[in-house]
mmCIF file of C-alpha atoms in Angstrom:
data_model
loop_
_atom_site.group_PDB
_atom_site.id
_atom_site.type_symbol
_atom_site.label_atom_id
_atom_site.label_comp_id
_atom_site.label_asym_id
_atom_site.label_seq_id
_atom_site.Cartn_x
_atom_site.Cartn_y
_atom_site.Cartn_z
ATOM 1 C CA MET A 1 -0.004 -0.002 0.009
ATOM 2 C CA VAL A 2 1.342 3.401 -0.966
ATOM 3 C CA GLU A 3 1.892 5.681 2.014
ATOM 4 C CA PRO A 4 -0.431 8.728 1.886
ATOM 5 C CA LEU A 5 2.440 11.021 2.836
ATOM 6 C CA LEU A 6 4.412 9.807 -0.189
ATOM 7 C CA VAL A 7 1.444 10.547 -2.424
ATOM 8 C CA LEU A 8 1.319 14.046 -0.943
ATOM 9 C CA GLY A 9 5.047 14.460 -1.571
ATOM 10 C CA VAL A 10 4.722 13.382 -5.218
ATOM 11 C CA LEU A 11 1.783 15.782 -5.717
ATOM 12 C CA VAL A 12 3.777 18.685 -4.229
ATOM 13 C CA ALA A 13 6.781 17.812 -6.431
ATOM 14 C CA MET A 14 4.536 17.679 -9.489
ATOM 15 C CA PHE A 15 3.021 21.043 -8.571
ATOM 16 C CA VAL A 16 6.535 22.552 -8.507
ATOM 17 C CA ALA A 17 7.282 20.886 -11.861
ATOM 18 C CA TYR A 18 3.938 22.130 -13.220
ATOM 19 C CA ASN A 19 4.962 25.710 -12.436
ATOM 20 C CA ILE A 20 8.387 25.125 -13.949
ATOM 21 C CA GLY A 21 6.695 24.094 -17.203
ATOM 22 C CA GLY A 22 4.475 27.140 -17.093
ATOM 23 C CA SER A 23 7.290 29.616 -16.428
ATOM 24 C CA THR A 24 9.986 28.231 -18.760
ATOM 25 C CA THR A 25 7.992 27.488 -21.914
ATOM 26 C CA GLY A 26 7.530 31.186 -22.644
ATOM 27 C CA PRO A 27 11.212 32.122 -22.547
ATOM 28 C CA ALA A 28 12.111 28.993 -24.555
ATOM 29 C CA PHE A 29 9.595 29.225 -27.381
ATOM 30 C CA GLY A 30 8.328 32.796 -27.071
ATOM 31 C CA PRO A 31 10.502 34.084 -29.934
ATOM 32 C CA ALA A 32 9.359 31.226 -32.185
ATOM 33 C CA VAL A 33 5.677 31.743 -31.412
ATOM 34 C CA GLY A 34 6.003 35.509 -31.737
ATOM 35 C CA ALA A 35 7.675 35.150 -35.131
ATOM 36 C CA GLY A 36 4.914 32.848 -36.340
ATOM 37 C CA ALA A 37 7.361 29.964 -36.751
ATOM 38 C CA ILE A 38 5.394 27.573 -34.513
ATOM 39 C CA SER A 39 1.997 27.344 -32.821
ATOM 40 C CA LYS A 40 1.416 27.415 -29.051
ATOM 41 C CA THR A 41 0.410 23.773 -29.143
ATOM 42 C CA GLY A 42 3.541 22.865 -31.055
ATOM 43 C CA ALA A 43 5.657 24.837 -28.608
ATOM 44 C CA ALA A 44 4.097 22.986 -25.665
ATOM 45 C CA ALA A 45 4.692 19.612 -27.304
ATOM 46 C CA LEU A 46 8.335 20.394 -28.045
ATOM 47 C CA MET A 47 8.778 21.718 -24.503
ATOM 48 C CA GLY A 48 7.489 18.494 -23.015
ATOM 49 C CA VAL A 49 9.602 16.271 -25.255
ATOM 50 C CA PHE A 50 12.908 18.133 -24.948
ATOM 51 C CA PHE A 51 12.507 18.878 -21.226
ATOM 52 C CA PHE A 52 12.039 15.166 -20.601
ATOM 53 C CA ALA A 53 15.020 14.325 -22.821
ATOM 54 C CA GLY A 54 17.245 16.699 -20.825
ATOM 55 C CA ALA A 55 15.928 15.404 -17.499
ATOM 56 C CA TRP A 56 16.285 11.721 -18.422
ATOM 57 C CA THR A 57 19.868 12.083 -19.699
ATOM 58 C CA ILE A 58 21.894 14.807 -17.995
ATOM 59 C CA GLY A 59 19.325 15.885 -15.422
ATOM 60 C CA ARG A 60 19.861 12.885 -13.181
ATOM 61 C CA ASN A 61 23.380 14.206 -12.461
ATOM 62 C CA VAL A 62 21.863 17.290 -10.837
ATOM 63 C CA VAL A 63 19.242 15.223 -8.986
ATOM 64 C CA THR A 64 22.052 13.162 -7.480
ATOM 65 C CA LYS A 65 24.039 16.251 -6.551
ATOM 66 C CA LEU A 66 21.121 17.881 -4.699
ATOM 67 C CA GLY A 67 19.496 14.777 -3.294
ATOM 68 C CA GLU A 68 22.546 12.781 -2.212
ATOM 69 C CA GLU A 69 25.735 14.846 -2.285
ATOM 70 C CA LEU A 70 24.808 18.333 -0.996
ATOM 71 C CA VAL A 71 24.145 16.814 2.434
ATOM 72 C CA VAL A 72 26.519 14.264 3.947
ATOM 73 C CA ASP A 73 23.609 12.280 5.378
ATOM 74 C CA PRO A 74 20.748 11.857 2.891
ATOM 75 C CA GLY A 75 18.784 10.366 5.773
ATOM 76 C CA VAL A 76 17.701 13.882 6.735
ATOM 77 C CA PHE A 77 15.432 13.770 3.683
ATOM 78 C CA THR A 78 12.494 12.251 5.457
ATOM 79 C CA LEU A 79 9.168 12.543 3.686
ATOM 80 C CA GLU A 80 8.180 15.338 6.072
ATOM 81 C CA ALA A 81 11.435 17.181 5.447
ATOM 82 C CA SER A 82 11.206 16.704 1.683
ATOM 83 C CA ILE A 83 7.688 18.134 1.535
ATOM 84 C CA THR A 84 8.774 21.058 3.693
ATOM 85 C CA VAL A 85 11.749 21.776 1.413
ATOM 86 C CA LEU A 86 9.448 21.758 -1.631
ATOM 87 C CA PHE A 87 7.059 24.037 0.237
ATOM 88 C CA PHE A 88 9.798 26.641 0.795
ATOM 89 C CA ILE A 89 10.858 26.404 -2.837
ATOM 90 C CA GLY A 90 7.292 27.191 -3.860
ATOM 91 C CA ILE A 91 6.873 30.055 -1.351
ATOM 92 C CA ALA A 92 10.160 31.704 -2.320
ATOM 93 C CA LEU A 93 9.312 31.496 -6.026
ATOM 94 C CA LEU A 94 5.932 33.046 -5.257
ATOM 95 C CA VAL A 95 7.718 36.030 -3.680
ATOM 96 C CA GLY A 96 9.696 36.482 -6.898
ATOM 97 C CA ASN A 97 6.537 36.328 -8.978
ATOM 98 C CA VAL A 98 4.827 38.926 -6.778
ATOM 99 C CA PHE A 99 7.715 41.327 -7.442
ATOM 100 C CA GLY A 100 7.657 40.493 -11.145
ATOM 101 C CA VAL A 101 11.175 38.999 -11.076
ATOM 102 C CA PRO A 102 11.937 35.639 -12.759
ATOM 103 C CA ALA A 103 13.658 34.119 -9.732
ATOM 104 C CA SER A 104 16.147 31.268 -10.116
ATOM 105 C CA THR A 105 14.464 27.959 -9.351
ATOM 106 C CA SER A 106 17.845 26.216 -9.004
ATOM 107 C CA MET A 107 19.264 28.745 -6.547
ATOM 108 C CA THR A 108 16.014 28.631 -4.560
ATOM 109 C CA ALA A 109 16.046 24.826 -4.392
ATOM 110 C CA VAL A 110 19.702 24.749 -3.326
ATOM 111 C CA GLY A 111 18.945 27.395 -0.688
ATOM 112 C CA ALA A 112 16.094 25.392 0.809
ATOM 113 C CA ILE A 113 18.162 22.186 0.893
ATOM 114 C CA ALA A 114 21.106 24.117 2.360
ATOM 115 C CA GLY A 115 18.796 25.374 5.146
ATOM 116 C CA LEU A 116 17.915 21.770 5.922
ATOM 117 C CA GLY A 117 21.584 20.766 5.886
ATOM 118 C CA LEU A 118 22.599 23.628 8.201
ATOM 119 C CA ALA A 119 19.859 22.820 10.674
ATOM 120 C CA GLY A 120 20.842 19.161 10.737
ATOM 121 C CA ASP A 121 24.587 19.954 10.618
ATOM 122 C CA VAL A 122 24.929 17.737 7.551
ATOM 123 C CA LEU A 123 25.641 20.308 4.819
ATOM 124 C CA ASP A 124 28.645 19.338 2.689
ATOM 125 C CA SER A 125 30.574 22.616 2.570
ATOM 126 C CA GLY A 126 32.821 21.365 -0.235
ATOM 127 C CA VAL A 127 29.936 20.609 -2.575
ATOM 128 C CA MET A 128 28.212 23.862 -1.594
ATOM 129 C CA GLY A 129 31.400 25.796 -2.290
ATOM 130 C CA GLU A 130 31.758 24.171 -5.713
ATOM 131 C CA ILE A 131 28.192 25.154 -6.600
ATOM 132 C CA ILE A 132 28.692 28.752 -5.442
ATOM 133 C CA VAL A 133 31.925 29.125 -7.410
ATOM 134 C CA TRP A 134 30.155 28.054 -10.609
ATOM 135 C CA TRP A 135 27.263 30.378 -9.808
ATOM 136 C CA VAL A 136 29.755 33.257 -9.787
ATOM 137 C CA VAL A 137 31.844 32.134 -12.799
ATOM 138 C CA SER A 138 29.075 31.111 -15.227
ATOM 139 C CA PRO A 139 27.352 34.541 -15.455
ATOM 140 C CA ILE A 140 30.743 36.154 -16.062
ATOM 141 C CA ILE A 141 31.390 33.697 -18.906
ATOM 142 C CA GLY A 142 27.937 34.417 -20.335
ATOM 143 C CA PHE A 143 28.578 38.164 -20.121
ATOM 144 C CA TRP A 144 31.897 38.091 -21.992
ATOM 145 C CA VAL A 145 30.799 35.589 -24.649
ATOM 146 C CA SER A 146 27.700 37.685 -25.380
ATOM 147 C CA LEU A 147 29.750 40.890 -25.386
ATOM 148 C CA ILE A 148 32.123 39.473 -28.001
ATOM 149 C CA ILE A 149 29.204 38.260 -30.117
ATOM 150 C CA GLY A 150 27.502 41.620 -29.823
ATOM 151 C CA ARG A 151 30.576 43.561 -30.865
ATOM 152 C CA TYR A 152 31.921 41.448 -33.684
ATOM 153 C CA PHE A 153 29.296 39.005 -34.980
ATOM 154 C CA TYR A 154 25.818 40.404 -34.245
ATOM 155 C CA ALA A 155 25.328 42.126 -37.616
ATOM 156 C CA ARG A 156 26.225 38.972 -39.541
ATOM 157 C CA LEU A 157 23.990 36.830 -37.343
ATOM 158 C CA ASN A 158 21.158 39.301 -37.813
ATOM 159 C CA ARG A 159 21.441 38.912 -41.592
ATOM 160 C CA MET A 160 21.408 35.141 -41.302
ATOM 161 C CA VAL A 161 18.334 34.745 -39.071
ATOM 162 C CA ALA A 162 16.251 37.795 -40.016
ATOM 163 C CA MET A 163 12.714 36.593 -40.635
ATOM 164 C CA GLU A 164 11.321 37.769 -43.943
ATOM 165 C CA ARG A 165 7.772 36.408 -43.893
ATOM 166 C CA SER A 166 6.386 35.302 -47.262
ATOM 167 C CA THR A 167 2.720 35.463 -48.215
ATOM 168 C CA GLY A 168 2.060 31.740 -48.173
ATOM 169 C CA PRO A 169 2.548 28.996 -45.567
ATOM 170 C CA LEU A 170 6.063 27.879 -44.662
ATOM 171 C CA LEU A 171 5.471 24.224 -45.611
ATOM 172 C CA ASP A 172 3.091 22.209 -47.746
ATOM 173 C CA ILE A 173 2.165 18.596 -47.078
ATOM 174 C CA ASP A 174 2.676 16.289 -50.020
ATOM 175 C CA ARG A 175 0.020 13.558 -49.672
ATOM 176 C CA SER A 176 0.610 11.911 -53.055
ATOM 177 C CA GLY A 177 2.414 8.959 -51.501
ATOM 178 C CA LEU A 178 1.587 6.521 -48.735
ATOM 179 C CA VAL A 179 3.304 8.740 -46.131
ATOM 180 C CA PRO A 180 2.612 12.515 -46.030
ATOM 181 C CA ILE A 181 5.850 14.455 -46.615
ATOM 182 C CA PRO A 182 6.337 18.118 -45.660
ATOM 183 C CA ARG A 183 7.861 20.223 -48.419
ATOM 184 C CA THR A 184 8.877 23.875 -48.597
ATOM 185 C CA HIS A 185 6.108 26.079 -49.988
ATOM 186 C CA GLU A 186 6.898 27.717 -53.311
ATOM 187 C CA THR A 187 6.769 31.242 -51.805
ATOM 188 C CA THR A 188 9.071 30.387 -48.883
ATOM 189 C CA ASN A 189 12.448 32.092 -49.218
ATOM 190 C CA ARG A 190 15.723 30.638 -47.989
ATOM 191 C CA ARG A 191 16.244 33.245 -45.255
ATOM 192 C CA GLU A 192 12.758 32.636 -43.870
ATOM 193 C CA LEU A 193 13.431 28.895 -43.728
ATOM 194 C CA ILE A 194 16.806 29.330 -42.023
ATOM 195 C CA GLY A 195 15.392 31.810 -39.517
ATOM 196 C CA THR A 196 12.480 29.524 -38.684
ATOM 197 C CA ILE A 197 14.677 26.473 -38.193
ATOM 198 C CA THR A 198 17.123 28.470 -36.053
ATOM 199 C CA VAL A 199 14.568 30.004 -33.702
ATOM 200 C CA VAL A 200 12.754 26.673 -33.182
ATOM 201 C CA ALA A 201 16.048 24.839 -32.636
ATOM 202 C CA ILE A 202 17.103 27.398 -30.025
ATOM 203 C CA GLY A 203 13.765 26.855 -28.240
ATOM 204 C CA CYS A 204 14.387 23.094 -28.197
ATOM 205 C CA LEU A 205 17.872 23.697 -26.801
ATOM 206 C CA MET A 206 16.431 25.880 -24.042
ATOM 207 C CA ALA A 207 13.822 23.220 -23.222
ATOM 208 C CA PHE A 208 16.523 20.560 -23.086
ATOM 209 C CA SER A 209 18.731 22.707 -20.850
ATOM 210 C CA SER A 210 15.753 23.401 -18.579
ATOM 211 C CA GLY A 211 15.250 19.680 -18.175
ATOM 212 C CA THR A 212 18.890 19.056 -17.358
ATOM 213 C CA SER A 213 18.793 21.556 -14.492
ATOM 214 C CA ASN A 214 15.233 22.122 -13.324
ATOM 215 C CA ILE A 215 14.071 18.523 -12.886
ATOM 216 C CA ALA A 216 16.186 18.328 -9.719
ATOM 217 C CA ASN A 217 14.393 21.286 -8.224
ATOM 218 C CA ALA A 218 11.151 19.355 -8.201
ATOM 219 C CA VAL A 219 12.184 15.788 -7.373
ATOM 220 C CA ALA A 220 15.641 15.828 -5.701
ATOM 221 C CA PRO A 221 14.310 15.922 -2.107
ATOM 222 C CA LEU A 222 12.056 12.905 -2.711
ATOM 223 C CA VAL A 223 14.818 10.958 -4.488
ATOM 224 C CA GLY A 224 17.194 11.856 -1.667
ATOM 225 C CA SER A 225 14.721 10.497 0.855
ATOM 226 C CA GLY A 226 14.891 7.076 -0.831
ATOM 227 C CA GLU A 227 11.109 6.915 -0.984
ATOM 228 C CA LEU A 228 10.978 7.553 -4.736
ATOM 229 C CA ALA A 229 13.350 6.060 -7.315
ATOM 230 C CA MET A 230 15.102 8.201 -9.886
ATOM 231 C CA ASN A 231 13.283 7.020 -13.015
ATOM 232 C CA PRO A 232 9.692 7.326 -11.693
ATOM 233 C CA ALA A 233 10.598 10.723 -10.217
ATOM 234 C CA ILE A 234 11.794 12.008 -13.598
ATOM 235 C CA ILE A 235 8.674 10.621 -15.299
ATOM 236 C CA PHE A 236 6.358 12.325 -12.778
ATOM 237 C CA GLY A 237 8.257 15.584 -13.120
ATOM 238 C CA GLY A 238 8.332 15.435 -16.920
ATOM 239 C CA VAL A 239 4.588 14.802 -17.131
ATOM 240 C CA ALA A 240 3.862 17.744 -14.803
ATOM 241 C CA VAL A 241 6.085 20.040 -16.831
ATOM 242 C CA ALA A 242 4.295 19.039 -20.037
ATOM 243 C CA VAL A 243 0.911 19.737 -18.419
ATOM 244 C CA GLY A 244 2.144 23.150 -17.368
ATOM 245 C CA ALA A 245 3.404 23.823 -20.881
ATOM 246 C CA PHE A 246 0.011 22.983 -22.408
ATOM 247 C CA THR A 247 -1.995 25.019 -19.867
ATOM 248 C CA ILE A 248 -0.621 27.990 -17.906
ATOM 249 C CA ALA A 249 2.270 28.542 -20.340
ATOM 250 C CA ARG A 250 -0.126 29.580 -23.096
ATOM 251 C CA ARG A 251 -0.602 32.978 -21.477
ATOM 252 C CA THR A 252 3.140 33.643 -21.229
ATOM 253 C CA LEU A 253 3.567 32.562 -24.831
ATOM 254 C CA GLU A 254 0.839 35.000 -25.861
ATOM 255 C CA THR A 255 2.043 38.000 -23.924
ATOM 256 C CA MET A 256 5.772 37.325 -24.538
ATOM 257 C CA GLY A 257 6.235 38.618 -21.011
ATOM 258 C CA SER A 258 9.775 37.513 -20.163
ATOM 259 C CA ASP A 259 12.895 39.597 -20.512
ATOM 260 C CA ILE A 260 14.326 37.203 -23.090
ATOM 261 C CA THR A 261 11.384 37.309 -25.478
ATOM 262 C CA GLU A 262 11.114 41.094 -25.347
ATOM 263 C CA LEU A 263 14.482 41.297 -27.050
ATOM 264 C CA PRO A 264 14.824 41.563 -30.831
ATOM 265 C CA LEU A 265 14.695 38.098 -32.392
ATOM 266 C CA THR A 266 18.438 37.884 -33.102
ATOM 267 C CA ALA A 267 19.302 39.093 -29.598
ATOM 268 C CA ALA A 268 16.919 36.540 -28.101
ATOM 269 C CA ILE A 269 18.625 33.764 -30.071
ATOM 270 C CA VAL A 270 22.089 34.878 -28.912
ATOM 271 C CA VAL A 271 21.066 35.109 -25.248
ATOM 272 C CA ALA A 272 19.178 31.814 -25.328
ATOM 273 C CA GLY A 273 21.982 29.994 -27.149
ATOM 274 C CA VAL A 274 24.749 31.208 -24.821
ATOM 275 C CA SER A 275 22.731 30.646 -21.651
ATOM 276 C CA SER A 276 21.394 27.231 -22.604
ATOM 277 C CA THR A 277 24.833 25.945 -23.621
ATOM 278 C CA LEU A 278 26.285 27.002 -20.262
ATOM 279 C CA VAL A 279 23.392 25.424 -18.357
ATOM 280 C CA VAL A 280 23.798 22.102 -20.186
ATOM 281 C CA PHE A 281 27.568 22.172 -19.513
ATOM 282 C CA LEU A 282 27.062 22.828 -15.812
ATOM 283 C CA SER A 283 24.331 20.198 -15.565
ATOM 284 C CA ALA A 284 26.727 17.643 -17.039
ATOM 285 C CA LEU A 285 28.986 18.474 -14.088
ATOM 286 C CA GLY A 286 26.071 18.039 -11.723
ATOM 287 C CA ILE A 287 25.852 21.753 -10.936
ATOM 288 C CA PRO A 288 22.310 23.163 -10.563
ATOM 289 C CA ALA A 289 22.677 26.169 -12.860
ATOM 290 C CA SER A 290 20.627 29.362 -12.849
ATOM 291 C CA PHE A 291 19.437 30.073 -16.381
ATOM 292 C CA VAL A 292 17.836 33.329 -15.239
ATOM 293 C CA VAL A 293 21.043 34.766 -13.771
ATOM 294 C CA ILE A 294 23.178 33.688 -16.736
ATOM 295 C CA ALA A 295 20.635 35.047 -19.218
ATOM 296 C CA THR A 296 20.442 38.368 -17.373
ATOM 297 C CA MET A 297 24.185 38.877 -17.588
ATOM 298 C CA SER A 298 24.155 37.690 -21.194
ATOM 299 C CA ILE A 299 21.617 40.417 -22.012
ATOM 300 C CA VAL A 300 23.866 42.980 -20.339
ATOM 301 C CA GLY A 301 26.952 41.701 -22.202
ATOM 302 C CA LEU A 302 25.202 41.673 -25.558
ATOM 303 C CA GLY A 303 23.887 45.221 -25.041
ATOM 304 C CA TRP A 304 27.313 46.432 -23.933
ATOM 305 C CA GLY A 305 28.977 44.831 -26.948
ATOM 306 C CA ARG A 306 26.525 46.430 -29.367
ATOM 307 C CA ALA A 307 26.820 49.810 -27.638
ATOM 308 C CA THR A 308 30.627 49.864 -27.861
ATOM 309 C CA ARG A 309 30.781 48.715 -31.489
ATOM 310 C CA PRO A 310 31.138 52.249 -32.980
ATOM 311 C CA MET A 311 34.366 52.558 -30.972
ATOM 312 C CA ALA A 312 37.411 50.855 -32.435
ATOM 313 C CA VAL A 313 39.305 48.396 -30.248
ATOM 314 C CA SER A 314 42.464 50.429 -30.826
ATOM 315 C CA ASP A 315 40.710 53.499 -29.449
ATOM 316 C CA VAL A 316 40.097 51.601 -26.222
ATOM 317 C CA VAL A 317 43.423 49.859 -25.660
ATOM 318 C CA SER A 318 45.809 52.105 -27.610
ATOM 319 C CA ASP A 319 46.223 55.707 -28.685
ATOM 320 C CA ALA A 320 43.494 57.491 -30.610
ATOM 321 C CA ASP A 321 45.658 57.871 -33.731
ATOM 322 C CA ALA A 322 46.083 54.154 -34.305
ATOM 323 C CA PRO A 323 44.198 52.700 -37.289
ATOM 324 C CA PRO A 324 40.921 51.045 -36.349
ATOM 325 C CA VAL A 325 40.648 47.276 -36.205
ATOM 326 C CA THR A 326 38.259 46.307 -39.021
ATOM 327 C CA VAL A 327 37.510 42.662 -38.315
ATOM 328 C CA ASP A 328 34.082 42.736 -39.959
ATOM 329 C CA ALA A 329 35.487 44.458 -43.039
ATOM 330 C CA LEU A 330 37.465 41.312 -43.805
ATOM 331 C CA ALA A 331 34.303 39.300 -44.521
ATOM 332 C CA ALA A 332 31.385 39.806 -46.850
ATOM 333 C CA ASP A 333 27.874 38.622 -46.254
ATOM 334 C CA GLU A 334 26.086 36.083 -48.410
ATOM 335 C CA GLU A 335 25.174 38.682 -51.035
ATOM 336 C CA GLY A 336 28.710 40.028 -51.327
ATOM 337 C CA GLU A 337 27.967 43.240 -49.402
ATOM 338 C CA GLN A 338 30.863 44.485 -47.315
ATOM 339 C CA LEU A 339 29.959 45.070 -43.678
ATOM 340 C CA PRO A 340 30.975 48.492 -42.312
ATOM 341 C CA PRO A 341 34.259 48.504 -40.395
ATOM 342 C CA ILE A 342 34.213 48.946 -36.648
ATOM 343 C CA GLY A 343 34.380 52.640 -35.877
ATOM 344 C CA GLU A 344 32.897 53.666 -39.250
ATOM 345 C CA GLU A 345 29.268 52.659 -38.717
ATOM 346 C CA ASP A 346 26.427 55.129 -38.453
ATOM 347 C CA PRO A 347 25.805 55.489 -34.711
ATOM 348 C CA GLU A 348 22.086 55.814 -35.391
ATOM 349 C CA ASP A 349 22.048 52.209 -36.630
ATOM 350 C CA ILE A 350 23.635 50.803 -33.491
ATOM 351 C CA PRO A 351 21.523 50.175 -30.384
ATOM 352 C CA ARG A 352 22.867 51.549 -27.122
ATOM 353 C CA ALA A 353 23.212 49.296 -24.097
ATOM 354 C CA GLY A 354 20.054 50.794 -22.666
ATOM 355 C CA ASP A 355 18.148 49.615 -25.741
ATOM 356 C CA LEU A 356 18.745 45.993 -24.761
ATOM 357 C CA PHE A 357 18.735 46.276 -20.944
ATOM 358 C CA ASP A 358 17.567 48.796 -18.367
ATOM 359 C CA PRO A 359 20.215 49.262 -15.662
ATOM 360 C CA ALA A 360 17.597 49.928 -12.978
ATOM 361 C CA THR A 361 15.594 46.830 -13.908
ATOM 362 C CA THR A 362 18.781 44.769 -14.107
ATOM 363 C CA ALA A 363 19.781 45.877 -10.614
ATOM 364 C CA ARG A 364 16.341 44.936 -9.260
ATOM 365 C CA VAL A 365 16.475 41.530 -10.958
ATOM 366 C CA VAL A 366 19.962 40.758 -9.643
ATOM 367 C CA LEU A 367 18.912 41.876 -6.123
ATOM 368 C CA MET A 368 15.791 39.732 -6.063
ATOM 369 C CA GLN A 369 17.672 36.753 -7.537
ATOM 370 C CA ASN A 370 19.742 36.795 -4.363
ATOM 371 C CA VAL A 371 16.927 37.678 -1.983
ATOM 372 C CA VAL A 372 14.579 34.897 -3.094
ATOM 373 C CA PRO A 373 17.064 32.021 -2.463
ATOM 374 C CA ALA A 374 17.970 33.694 0.863
ATOM 375 C CA ILE A 375 14.310 33.559 1.893
ATOM 376 C CA ALA A 376 14.215 29.842 1.107
ATOM 377 C CA THR A 377 17.466 29.204 3.003
ATOM 378 C CA VAL A 378 16.551 31.185 6.138
ATOM 379 C CA GLY A 379 12.963 29.914 6.198
ATOM 380 C CA ALA A 380 14.018 26.298 5.846
ATOM 381 C CA TYR A 381 16.794 26.651 8.450
ATOM 382 C CA LEU A 382 14.537 28.250 11.075
ATOM 383 C CA THR A 383 11.811 25.678 10.475
ATOM 384 C CA PHE A 384 14.059 22.641 10.713
ATOM 385 C CA GLN A 385 16.022 24.113 13.631
ATOM 386 C CA PHE A 386 13.160 25.154 15.890
ATOM 387 C CA VAL A 387 10.104 23.049 14.954
ATOM 388 C CA PRO A 388 10.271 20.063 17.330
ATOM 389 C CA VAL A 389 8.648 17.581 14.902
ATOM 390 C CA PHE A 390 11.827 17.405 12.814
ATOM 391 C CA GLY A 391 14.041 16.622 15.808
ATOM 392 C CA PHE A 392 17.184 18.432 14.613
#
């Protein structure tokens, strides 16, 4: 007979996963839906499939890290403790939503588990230190990679993925044979096809990266308790995420309300690509990565790189009389048109940093991304330390 408390724990975990599906589908596939490259239903289906793929493959590394390695004695993950940890994850994320800040689910989950570990004096300081170091380093990497892309490669990327919508549908279905075959519509141009494929592929990468990192935030406490095996936990979490993608995510897809999807399409692709790649890399190491924090710094780096493009590198690192470095002038685009050299562009054509990120909003986001996990950590610690039922 299944213990009722375990059923409650699974339901709470699935509720957390349900909200993860609702909150991450928009940032992942918002650009594709907004560009008309895919429908909301198609976006939800791809979110469910690729989230599960990321969770089933690389995601179990993060589940193990949080559920078994972050605390030296996984025995502290009783069913009561696991449900309480998930409760604080949900409450802390609610605080972020109230303030309109996309809080980091991974940082919040680690904070709640760390509070449990501190109260029970079983927190592994070495593992916690490793996680914190990567939390500091990964946004810096995202910032500099995006800055370089923004300064030297953004114009070329923009030409490659710019969506030029044709009058007809993107694809036709050839039903002449036994198996229907999709074919490019006669009015579809090459750039439209490339742009569509790129923006949908980036959404799939984001969904996969979300699965590699976020599945642990929903199921790691239960897996750590030993009451729920890894594979069933991932299946429960994946199903809940898919349900969230098909239901509450439709509104976020419609309003395009996240910081990532409010960017120009090319900028959204850059930020999503850089952030997702870093998240997958960290998940492979078992590090619960914060996509929100990395993406925020990637936006800042991309805006900074675009804003400094009219200034030649030599003007920054050398004397003003040195000839400008014209990296882009060495390459032509697909139509043979020479790109303007750095330092010789029309400043009116170059967005300033403030066009891609608002410093005040960025400061508020960074502040809340630290406050929300702190709420989870302190709340969990005080509860496990002073509520007699836990016996710590």
